[in-house]
Coordinates of C-alpha atoms in Angstrom, one line a residue:
X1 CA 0.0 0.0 0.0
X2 CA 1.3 3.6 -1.0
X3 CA 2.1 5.8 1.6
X4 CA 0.7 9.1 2.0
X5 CA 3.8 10.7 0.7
X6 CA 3.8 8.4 -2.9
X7 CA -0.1 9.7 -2.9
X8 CA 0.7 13.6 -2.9
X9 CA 3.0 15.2 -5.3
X10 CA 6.4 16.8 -4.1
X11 CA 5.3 19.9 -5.9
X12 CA 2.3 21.9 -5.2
X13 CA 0.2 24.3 -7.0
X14 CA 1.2 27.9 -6.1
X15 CA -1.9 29.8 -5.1
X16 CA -0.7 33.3 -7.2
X17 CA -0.4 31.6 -10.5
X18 CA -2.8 31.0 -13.2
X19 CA -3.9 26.9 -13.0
X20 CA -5.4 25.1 -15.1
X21 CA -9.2 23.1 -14.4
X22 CA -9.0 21.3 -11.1
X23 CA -11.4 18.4 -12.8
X24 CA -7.9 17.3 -15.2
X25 CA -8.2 13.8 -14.1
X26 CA -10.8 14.0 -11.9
X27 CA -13.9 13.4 -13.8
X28 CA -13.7 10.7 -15.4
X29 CA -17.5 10.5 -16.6
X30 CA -19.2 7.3 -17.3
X31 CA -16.0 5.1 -18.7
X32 CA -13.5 3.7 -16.5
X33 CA -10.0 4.6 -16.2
X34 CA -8.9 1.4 -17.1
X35 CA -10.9 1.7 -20.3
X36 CA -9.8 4.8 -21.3
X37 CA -6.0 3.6 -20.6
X38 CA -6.8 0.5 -22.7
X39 CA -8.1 3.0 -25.5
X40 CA -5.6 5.8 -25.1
X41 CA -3.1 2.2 -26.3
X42 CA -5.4 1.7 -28.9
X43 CA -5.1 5.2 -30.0
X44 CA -1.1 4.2 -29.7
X45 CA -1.2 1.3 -31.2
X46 CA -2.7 3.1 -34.4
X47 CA -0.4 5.9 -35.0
X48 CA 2.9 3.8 -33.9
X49 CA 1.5 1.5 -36.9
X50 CA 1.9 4.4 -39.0
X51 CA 4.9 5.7 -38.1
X52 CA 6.0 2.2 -38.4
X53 CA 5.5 2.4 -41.9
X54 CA 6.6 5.5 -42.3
X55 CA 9.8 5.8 -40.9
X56 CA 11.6 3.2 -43.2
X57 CA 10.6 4.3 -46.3
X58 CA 11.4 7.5 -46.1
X59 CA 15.2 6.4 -45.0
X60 CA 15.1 4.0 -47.4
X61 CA 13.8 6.3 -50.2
X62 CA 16.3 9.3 -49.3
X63 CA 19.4 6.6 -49.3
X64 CA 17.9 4.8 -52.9
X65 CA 17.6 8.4 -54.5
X66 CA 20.6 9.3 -53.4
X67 CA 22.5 6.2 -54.1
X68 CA 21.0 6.6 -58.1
X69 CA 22.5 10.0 -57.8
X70 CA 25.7 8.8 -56.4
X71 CA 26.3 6.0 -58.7
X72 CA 24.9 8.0 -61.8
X73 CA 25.3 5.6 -65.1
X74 CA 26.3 3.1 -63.2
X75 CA 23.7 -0.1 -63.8
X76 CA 24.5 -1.7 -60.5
X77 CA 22.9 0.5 -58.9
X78 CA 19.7 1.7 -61.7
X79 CA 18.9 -2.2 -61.5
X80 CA 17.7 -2.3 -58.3
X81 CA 14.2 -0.5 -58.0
X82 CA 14.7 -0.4 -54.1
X83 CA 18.5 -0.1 -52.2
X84 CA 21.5 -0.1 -54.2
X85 CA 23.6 -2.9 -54.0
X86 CA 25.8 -3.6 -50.7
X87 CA 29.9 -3.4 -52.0
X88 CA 32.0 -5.5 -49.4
X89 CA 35.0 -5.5 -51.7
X90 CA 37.1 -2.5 -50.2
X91 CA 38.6 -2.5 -53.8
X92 CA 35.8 -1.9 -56.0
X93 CA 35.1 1.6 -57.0
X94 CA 31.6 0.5 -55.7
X95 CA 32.9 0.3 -52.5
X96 CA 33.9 3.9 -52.2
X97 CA 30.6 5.5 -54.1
X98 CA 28.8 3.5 -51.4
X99 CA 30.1 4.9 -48.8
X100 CA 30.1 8.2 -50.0
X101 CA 26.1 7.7 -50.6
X102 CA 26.0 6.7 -46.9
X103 CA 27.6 9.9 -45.6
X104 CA 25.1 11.9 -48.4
X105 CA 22.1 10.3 -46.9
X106 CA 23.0 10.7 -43.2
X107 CA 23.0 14.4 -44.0
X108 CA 20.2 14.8 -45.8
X109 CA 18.1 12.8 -43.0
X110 CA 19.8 14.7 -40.4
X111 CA 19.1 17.8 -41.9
X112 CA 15.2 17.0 -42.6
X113 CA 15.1 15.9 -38.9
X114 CA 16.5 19.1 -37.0
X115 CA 13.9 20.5 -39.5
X116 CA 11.1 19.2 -37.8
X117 CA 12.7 19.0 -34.3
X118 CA 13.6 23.0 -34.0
X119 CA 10.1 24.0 -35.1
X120 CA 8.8 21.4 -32.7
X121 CA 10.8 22.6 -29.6
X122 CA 8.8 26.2 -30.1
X123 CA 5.5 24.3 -30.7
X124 CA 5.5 22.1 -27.7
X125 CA 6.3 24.9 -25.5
X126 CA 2.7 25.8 -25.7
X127 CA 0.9 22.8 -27.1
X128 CA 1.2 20.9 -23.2
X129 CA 0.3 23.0 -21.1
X130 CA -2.5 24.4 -23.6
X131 CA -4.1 21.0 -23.3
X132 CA -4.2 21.4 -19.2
X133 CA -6.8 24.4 -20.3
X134 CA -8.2 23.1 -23.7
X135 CA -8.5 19.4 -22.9
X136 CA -6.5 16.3 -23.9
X137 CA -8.7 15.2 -27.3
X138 CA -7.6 18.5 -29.6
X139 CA -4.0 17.7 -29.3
X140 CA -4.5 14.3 -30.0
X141 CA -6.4 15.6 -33.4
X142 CA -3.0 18.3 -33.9
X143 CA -0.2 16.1 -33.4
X144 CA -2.3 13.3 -35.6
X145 CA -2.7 15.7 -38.3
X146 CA 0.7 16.8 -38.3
X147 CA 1.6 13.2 -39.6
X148 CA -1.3 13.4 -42.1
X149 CA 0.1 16.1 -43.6
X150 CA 3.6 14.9 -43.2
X151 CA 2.7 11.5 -44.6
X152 CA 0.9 12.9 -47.5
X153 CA 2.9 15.1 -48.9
X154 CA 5.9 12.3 -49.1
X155 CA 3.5 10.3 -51.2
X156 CA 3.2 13.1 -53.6
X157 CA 7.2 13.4 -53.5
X158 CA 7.2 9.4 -54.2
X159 CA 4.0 9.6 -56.9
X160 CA 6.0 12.4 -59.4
X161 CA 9.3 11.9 -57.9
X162 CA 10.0 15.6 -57.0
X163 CA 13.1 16.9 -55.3
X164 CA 14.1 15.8 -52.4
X165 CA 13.8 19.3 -50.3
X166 CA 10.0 18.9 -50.3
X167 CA 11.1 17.0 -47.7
X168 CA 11.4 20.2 -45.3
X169 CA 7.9 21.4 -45.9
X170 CA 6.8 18.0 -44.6
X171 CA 9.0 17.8 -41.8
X172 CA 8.1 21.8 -41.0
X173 CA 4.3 21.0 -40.7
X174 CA 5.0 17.9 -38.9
X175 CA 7.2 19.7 -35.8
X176 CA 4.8 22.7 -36.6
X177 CA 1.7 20.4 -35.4
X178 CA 4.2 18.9 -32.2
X179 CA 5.0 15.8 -34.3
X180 CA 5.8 12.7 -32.5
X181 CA 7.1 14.6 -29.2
X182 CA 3.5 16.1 -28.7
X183 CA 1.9 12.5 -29.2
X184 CA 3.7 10.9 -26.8
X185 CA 3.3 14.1 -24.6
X186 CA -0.6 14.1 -24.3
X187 CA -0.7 10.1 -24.1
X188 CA 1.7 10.7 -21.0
X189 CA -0.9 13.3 -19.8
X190 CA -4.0 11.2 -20.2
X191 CA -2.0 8.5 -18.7
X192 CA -1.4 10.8 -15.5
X193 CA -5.0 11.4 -15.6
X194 CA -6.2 8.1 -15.5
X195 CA -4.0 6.5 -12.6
X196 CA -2.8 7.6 -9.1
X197 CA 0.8 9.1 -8.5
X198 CA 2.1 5.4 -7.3
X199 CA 3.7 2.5 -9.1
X200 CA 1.0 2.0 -11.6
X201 CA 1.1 5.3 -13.3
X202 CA 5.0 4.4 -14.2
X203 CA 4.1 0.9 -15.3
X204 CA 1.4 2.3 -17.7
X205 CA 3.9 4.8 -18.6
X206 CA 6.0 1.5 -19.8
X207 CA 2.6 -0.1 -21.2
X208 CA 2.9 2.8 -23.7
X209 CA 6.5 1.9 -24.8
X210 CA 5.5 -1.5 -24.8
X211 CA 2.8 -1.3 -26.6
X212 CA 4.8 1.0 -29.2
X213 CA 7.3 -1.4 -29.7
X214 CA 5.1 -4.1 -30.4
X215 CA 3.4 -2.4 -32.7
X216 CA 6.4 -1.2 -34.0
X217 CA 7.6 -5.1 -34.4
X218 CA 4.2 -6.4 -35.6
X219 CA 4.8 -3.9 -38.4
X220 CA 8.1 -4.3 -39.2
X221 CA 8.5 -7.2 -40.8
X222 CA 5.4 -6.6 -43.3
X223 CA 6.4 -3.4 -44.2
X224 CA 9.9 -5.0 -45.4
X225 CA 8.5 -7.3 -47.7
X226 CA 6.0 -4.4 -49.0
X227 CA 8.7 -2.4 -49.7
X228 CA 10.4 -4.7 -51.2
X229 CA 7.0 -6.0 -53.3
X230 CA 5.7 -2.3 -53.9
X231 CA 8.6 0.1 -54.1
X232 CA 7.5 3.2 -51.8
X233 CA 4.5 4.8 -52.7
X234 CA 1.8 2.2 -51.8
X235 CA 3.2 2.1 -47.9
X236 CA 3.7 5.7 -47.7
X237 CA -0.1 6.0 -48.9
X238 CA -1.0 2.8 -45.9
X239 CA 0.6 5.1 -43.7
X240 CA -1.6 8.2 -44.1
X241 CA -4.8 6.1 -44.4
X242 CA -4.3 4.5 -41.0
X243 CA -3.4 7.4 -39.5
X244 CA -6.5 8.8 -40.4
X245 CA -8.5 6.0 -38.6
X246 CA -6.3 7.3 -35.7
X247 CA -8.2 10.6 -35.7
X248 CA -11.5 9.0 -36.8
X249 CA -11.0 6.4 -33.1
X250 CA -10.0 9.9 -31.7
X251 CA -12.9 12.2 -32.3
X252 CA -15.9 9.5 -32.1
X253 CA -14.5 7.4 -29.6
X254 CA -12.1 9.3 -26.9
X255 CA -13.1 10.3 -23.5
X256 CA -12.1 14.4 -22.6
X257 CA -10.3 14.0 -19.0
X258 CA -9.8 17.7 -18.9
X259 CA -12.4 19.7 -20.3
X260 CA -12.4 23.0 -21.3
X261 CA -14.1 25.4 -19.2
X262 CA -15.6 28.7 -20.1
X263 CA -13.4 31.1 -19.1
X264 CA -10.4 28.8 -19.6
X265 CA -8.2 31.3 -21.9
X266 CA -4.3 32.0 -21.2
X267 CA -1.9 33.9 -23.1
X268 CA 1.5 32.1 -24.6
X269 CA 3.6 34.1 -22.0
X270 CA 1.5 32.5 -19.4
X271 CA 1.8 29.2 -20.7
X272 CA 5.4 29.1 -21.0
X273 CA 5.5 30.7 -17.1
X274 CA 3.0 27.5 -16.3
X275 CA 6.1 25.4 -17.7
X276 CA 8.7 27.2 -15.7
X277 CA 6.7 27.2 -12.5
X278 CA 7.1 23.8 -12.7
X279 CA 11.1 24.0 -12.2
X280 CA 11.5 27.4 -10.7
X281 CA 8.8 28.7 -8.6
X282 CA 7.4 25.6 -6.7
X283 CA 8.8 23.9 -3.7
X284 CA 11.5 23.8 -1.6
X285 CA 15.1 24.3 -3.4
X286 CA 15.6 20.2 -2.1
X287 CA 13.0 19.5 -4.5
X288 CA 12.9 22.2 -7.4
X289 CA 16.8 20.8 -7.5
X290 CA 15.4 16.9 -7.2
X291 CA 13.1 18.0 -10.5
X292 CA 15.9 19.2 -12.3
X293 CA 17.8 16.4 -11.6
X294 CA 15.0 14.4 -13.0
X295 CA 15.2 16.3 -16.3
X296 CA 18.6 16.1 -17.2
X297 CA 18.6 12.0 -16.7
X298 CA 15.2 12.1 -18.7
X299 CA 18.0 14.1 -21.4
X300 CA 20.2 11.8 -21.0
X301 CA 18.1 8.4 -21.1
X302 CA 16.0 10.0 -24.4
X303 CA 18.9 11.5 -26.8
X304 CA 19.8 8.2 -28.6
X305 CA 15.9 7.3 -28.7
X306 CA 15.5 10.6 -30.5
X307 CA 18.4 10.8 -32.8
X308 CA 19.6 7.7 -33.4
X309 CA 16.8 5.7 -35.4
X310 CA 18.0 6.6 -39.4
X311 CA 21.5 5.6 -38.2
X312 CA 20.1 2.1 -37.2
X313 CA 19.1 1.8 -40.8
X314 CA 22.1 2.7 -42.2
X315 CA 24.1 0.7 -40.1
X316 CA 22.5 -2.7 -40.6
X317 CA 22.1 -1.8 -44.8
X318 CA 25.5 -1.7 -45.1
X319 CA 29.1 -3.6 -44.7
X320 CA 29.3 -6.3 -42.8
X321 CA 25.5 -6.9 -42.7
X322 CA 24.1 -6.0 -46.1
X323 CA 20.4 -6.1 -44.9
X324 CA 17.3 -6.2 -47.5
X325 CA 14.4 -4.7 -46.2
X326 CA 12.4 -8.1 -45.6
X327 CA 16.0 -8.6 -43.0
X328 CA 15.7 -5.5 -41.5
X329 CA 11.5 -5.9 -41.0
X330 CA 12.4 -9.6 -39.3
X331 CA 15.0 -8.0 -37.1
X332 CA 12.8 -5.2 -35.7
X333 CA 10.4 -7.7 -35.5
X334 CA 11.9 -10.0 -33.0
X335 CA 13.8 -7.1 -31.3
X336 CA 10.4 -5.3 -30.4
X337 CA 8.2 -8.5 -29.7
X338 CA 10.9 -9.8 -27.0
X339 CA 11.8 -6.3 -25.6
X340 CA 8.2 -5.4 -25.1
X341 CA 6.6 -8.7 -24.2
X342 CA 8.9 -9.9 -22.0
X343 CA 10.8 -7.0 -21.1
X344 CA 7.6 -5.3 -20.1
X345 CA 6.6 -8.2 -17.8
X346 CA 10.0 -8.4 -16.1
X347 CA 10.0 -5.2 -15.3
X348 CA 6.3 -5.7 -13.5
X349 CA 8.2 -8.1 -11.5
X350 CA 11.5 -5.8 -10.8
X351 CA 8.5 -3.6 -9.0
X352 CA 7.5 -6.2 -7.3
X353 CA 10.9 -5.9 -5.2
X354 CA 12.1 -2.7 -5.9
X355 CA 11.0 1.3 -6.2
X356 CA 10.9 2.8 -9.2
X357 CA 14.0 4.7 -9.4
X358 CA 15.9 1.3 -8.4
X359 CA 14.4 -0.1 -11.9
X360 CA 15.1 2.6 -13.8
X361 CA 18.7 2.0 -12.8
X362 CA 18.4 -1.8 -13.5
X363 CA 17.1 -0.1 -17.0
X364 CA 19.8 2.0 -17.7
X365 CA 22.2 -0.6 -17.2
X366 CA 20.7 -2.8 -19.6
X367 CA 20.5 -0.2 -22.0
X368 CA 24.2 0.5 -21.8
X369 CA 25.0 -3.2 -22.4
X370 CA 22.6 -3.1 -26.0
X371 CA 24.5 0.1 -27.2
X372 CA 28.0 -2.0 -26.2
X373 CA 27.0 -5.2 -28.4
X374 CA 25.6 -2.9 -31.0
X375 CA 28.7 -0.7 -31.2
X376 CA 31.1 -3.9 -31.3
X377 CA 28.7 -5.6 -33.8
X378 CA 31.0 -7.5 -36.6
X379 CA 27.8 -10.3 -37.1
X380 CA 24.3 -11.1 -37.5
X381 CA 24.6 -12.7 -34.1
X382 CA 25.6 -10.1 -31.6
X383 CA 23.1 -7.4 -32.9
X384 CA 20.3 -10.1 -32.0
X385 CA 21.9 -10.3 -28.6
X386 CA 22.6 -6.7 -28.1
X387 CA 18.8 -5.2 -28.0
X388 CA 16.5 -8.3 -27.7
X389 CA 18.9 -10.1 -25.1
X390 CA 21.6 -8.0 -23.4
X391 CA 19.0 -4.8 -23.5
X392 CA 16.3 -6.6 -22.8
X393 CA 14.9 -4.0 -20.2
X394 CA 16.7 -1.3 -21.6
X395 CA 13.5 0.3 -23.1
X396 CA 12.0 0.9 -19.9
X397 CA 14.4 4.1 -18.6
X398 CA 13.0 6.5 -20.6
X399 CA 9.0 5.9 -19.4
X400 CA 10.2 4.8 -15.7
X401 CA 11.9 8.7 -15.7
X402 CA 8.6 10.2 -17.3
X403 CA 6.4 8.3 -14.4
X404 CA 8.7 9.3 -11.4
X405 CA 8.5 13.0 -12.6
X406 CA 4.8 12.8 -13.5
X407 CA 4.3 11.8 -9.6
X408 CA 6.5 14.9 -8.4
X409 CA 3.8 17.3 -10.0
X410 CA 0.4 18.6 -9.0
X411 CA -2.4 16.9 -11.5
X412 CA -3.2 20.7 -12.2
X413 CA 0.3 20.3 -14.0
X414 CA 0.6 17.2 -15.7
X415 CA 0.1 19.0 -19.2
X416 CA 2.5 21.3 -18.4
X417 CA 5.2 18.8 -16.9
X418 CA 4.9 17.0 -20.5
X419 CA 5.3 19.9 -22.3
X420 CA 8.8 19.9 -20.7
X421 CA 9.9 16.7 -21.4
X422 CA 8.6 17.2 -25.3
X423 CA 10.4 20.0 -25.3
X424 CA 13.5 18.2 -24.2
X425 CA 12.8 15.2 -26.3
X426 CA 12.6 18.0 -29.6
X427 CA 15.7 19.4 -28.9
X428 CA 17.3 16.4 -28.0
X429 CA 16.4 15.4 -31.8
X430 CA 17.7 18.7 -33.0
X431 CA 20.8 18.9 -31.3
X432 CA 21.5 14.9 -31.0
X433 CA 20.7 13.8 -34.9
X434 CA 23.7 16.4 -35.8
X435 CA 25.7 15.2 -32.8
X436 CA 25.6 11.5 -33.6
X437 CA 25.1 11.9 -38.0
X438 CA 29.0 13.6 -37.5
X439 CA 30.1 10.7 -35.3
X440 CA 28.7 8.6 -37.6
X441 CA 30.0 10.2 -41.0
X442 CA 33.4 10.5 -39.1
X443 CA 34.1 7.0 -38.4
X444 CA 31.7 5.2 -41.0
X445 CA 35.1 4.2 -42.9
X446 CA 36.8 2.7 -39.9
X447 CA 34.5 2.1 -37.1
X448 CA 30.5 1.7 -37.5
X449 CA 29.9 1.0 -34.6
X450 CA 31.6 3.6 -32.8
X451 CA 28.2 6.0 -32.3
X452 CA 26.8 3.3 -30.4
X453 CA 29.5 3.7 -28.1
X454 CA 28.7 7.4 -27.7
X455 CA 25.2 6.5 -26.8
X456 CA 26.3 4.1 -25.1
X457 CA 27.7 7.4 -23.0
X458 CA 24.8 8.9 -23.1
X459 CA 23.6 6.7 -20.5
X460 CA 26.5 6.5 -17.8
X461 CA 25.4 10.0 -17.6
X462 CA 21.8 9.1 -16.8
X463 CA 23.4 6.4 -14.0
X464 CA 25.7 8.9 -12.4
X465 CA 23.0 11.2 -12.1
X466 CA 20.3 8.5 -10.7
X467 CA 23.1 8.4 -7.7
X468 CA 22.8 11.5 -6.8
X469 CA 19.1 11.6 -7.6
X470 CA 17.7 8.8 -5.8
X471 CA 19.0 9.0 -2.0
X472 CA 18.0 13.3 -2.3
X473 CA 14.2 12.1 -3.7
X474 CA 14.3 9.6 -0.7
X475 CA 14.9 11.9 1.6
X476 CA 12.3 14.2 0.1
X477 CA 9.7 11.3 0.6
X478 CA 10.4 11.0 4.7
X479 CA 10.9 14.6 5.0
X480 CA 6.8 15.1 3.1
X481 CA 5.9 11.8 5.0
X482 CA 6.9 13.2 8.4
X483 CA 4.9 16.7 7.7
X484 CA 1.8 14.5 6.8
X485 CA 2.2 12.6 9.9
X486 CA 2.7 16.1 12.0
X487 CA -0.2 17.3 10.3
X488 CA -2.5 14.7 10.9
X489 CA -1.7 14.8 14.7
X490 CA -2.7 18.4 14.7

């Protein structure tokens, strides 16, 4: 049984500042919060489907087009109405306009993804804590329409083969509706308002990532063998079509868990201030510095997730592996089903035993033995043991983080609170996709593997940081647990 202390946040609402609805959460009308968690996964399920479709064609595409470009008259290359062909002699001229379509394509992707990402980081400044005011339902709609329009307008660059910059005005509306970051930052927040601040609002924070990544495996392996049937535009047009039975579930189906009262209205100024109050204005300094702390080792536990997935690709199409897309789908396949079936289950068993912030450790230390395998990877072999086996719980550190913080804030924040973390997770993606694309170019010649090393990095940071984090947030728990018990004696 919680304890007062797990039941109360370690933040409270300031009485001077401009709060959203007290009924976020609250009412929940005449659905259960278990249904509408089991629909807000639903809801999940959909648009990670999407994405899942998505997300390697368009790396695909970029590297193809460029490749044709690359190898210009070349007919290895115009023979193949997919990839280009995988050089592993060192000696072939091949060899070197391969890797020099590599670097081209690790650019390009990069570029289109800080191009999303940096107008995202502005977006979601405002779009989480507007929802605390607006309700939860109309950035669902915005961040789903963002894909739509992201989605669609790559099928019209596949359909007539335009130039590749189109790219940026689908990326631009994409981070200009919130993209992915505000998708995963309302889910979070109707989440929050759908369970307690106790152990089960971090293990449906992992339900979420568990449910992406089976989605995400489910899809995987299909959408190889379509690509590889098809050619691009048929699963970039699958991708927008079921996105749009996203919004359809959305709109008809979806319970509001904070609705919109009438005079409900805020300026951007004081939205941004309901962000910051989060981290400067509430609390004691023990526990406005306990938040912080938080944030940085959600930074450091989310930078790989958000800038590394086009690298993946690249690595595992090229020397030594020399992956077809229907090898790549099969991978991801059995990486997600074993990480999120049985990874999600073990780590329902870790909280059997342990607090939260203990498993996030055990998480993070997992994580950091996947990037290891992956960034000594020479076979086929290790990089099935280096995700599905050695970073088997490794996917849990990022939601674990987001649940912990979640129960630190008031339920007039949660909104708000997300809007941090999106923001983090944006500019994580603007800033990290540069950061490890250089690495990447930089050693692709010599050493593959070495980015995985750097993210790798990425999370000792987060583990240094949990030490110092978890015995200050324990002693923040028995300091708020001593003032309940003072207060109920008086």
């Amino acid at each position: 049984m919680a304890s007062d202390s797990e039941k109360s946040p370690l933040l409270s609402s300031q009485p001077n500042e401009i709060s959203p609805p007290s009924s976020c959460g609250k009412v929940i009308g005449r659905r259960s919060s278990l249904f509408n968690l089991v629909l807000a996964n639903v809801v999940v399920c959909i648009l990670t489907v999407a994405s899942a479709i998505f997300s390697p064609v368009m790396s695909q595409y970029v590297y193809h087009r460029i490749s044709l470009q690359v190898f210009g008259n070349d007919t290895r290359a115009k023979n193949f109405s997919t990839l280009a062909p995988c050089f592993q002699n060192t000696s072939d001229q091949g060899y070197i306009l391969q890797e020099r379509a590599q670097i081209q394509s690790s650019e390009k992707l990069s570029m289109f993804t800080v191009a999303s990402s940096g107008i995202a980081v502005l977006s979601n400044v405002l779009l989480g804590t507007y929802s605390d005011f607006f309700g939860r339902k109309f950035l669902y709609v915005l961040s789903m329409t963002g894909n739509v329009l992201r989605t669609v307008i790559t099928v019209v660059i596949i359909h007539w083969d335009l130039n590749l910059d189109y790219f940026f005005l689908a990326m631009g509306l994409y981070g200009l509706c919130g993209g992915s970051w505000a998708f995963t930052l309302v889910s979070c927040a109707y989440t929050a308002d759908n369970t307690p601040p106790q152990q089960s609002r971090s293990l449906w924070m992992a339900v979420i990532e568990s449910v992406t990544g089976v989605s995400t495996a489910l899809t995987s392996l299909a959408v190889g063998y379509f690509i590889e049937a098809t050619g691009y535009f048929y699963p970039s047009l699958t991708s927008a079509l079921v996105i749009g039975l996203g919004i359809f579930v959305v709109v008809l189906f979806m319970e509001e868990t904070c609705p919109r009262q009438q005079q409900s209205c805020i300026t951007p100024i004081q939205g941004l201030r309901n962000i910051v109050s989060v981290y400067v204005f509430q609390g004691t300094r023990l526990k406005r510095g306990i938040i912080w702390l938080g944030l940085l080792i959600f930074l450091f536990s989310i930078i790989n997730n958000s800038s590394g997935s086009n690298l993946d690709t690249l690595f595992e199409m090229n020397l030594p592996f020399c992956w077809s897309p229907e090898k790549m789908g099969l991978f991801g396949t059995v990486t997600y089903l074993v990480k999120n079936l049985v990874g999600v289950f073990i780590v329902k068993g870790l909280q059997c035993c342990m607090t939260d912030e203990v498993v996030a450790v055990v998480a993070t230390l997992s994580a950091i033995g996947g990037d290891l395998m992956w960034g000594f990877a020479k076979n086929d072999f290790m990089l099935y043991a280096g995700v599905p086996v050695v970073g088997l719980v490794g996917f849990a550190a990022t939601p674990i983080i987001r649940g912990i913080m979640s129960k630190m804030a008031p339920q007039s924040k949660q909104g708000a609170l997300f809007a941090s973390l999106a923001l983090v997770e944006a500019a994580c993606s603007t800033f990290g996709t540069p950061l490890f694309n250089s690495i990447y170019q930089g050693t692709v010649t010599y050493w593959r593997g070495a980015v995985f090393i750097a993210m790798g990095a990425m999370h000792l940071a987060a583990l240094v940081l949990y030490l110092i984090f978890i015995p200050l947030f324990r002693k923040e728990q028995r300091l708020q647990e001593s003032r309940h018990i003072q207060t109920s004696k008086s």
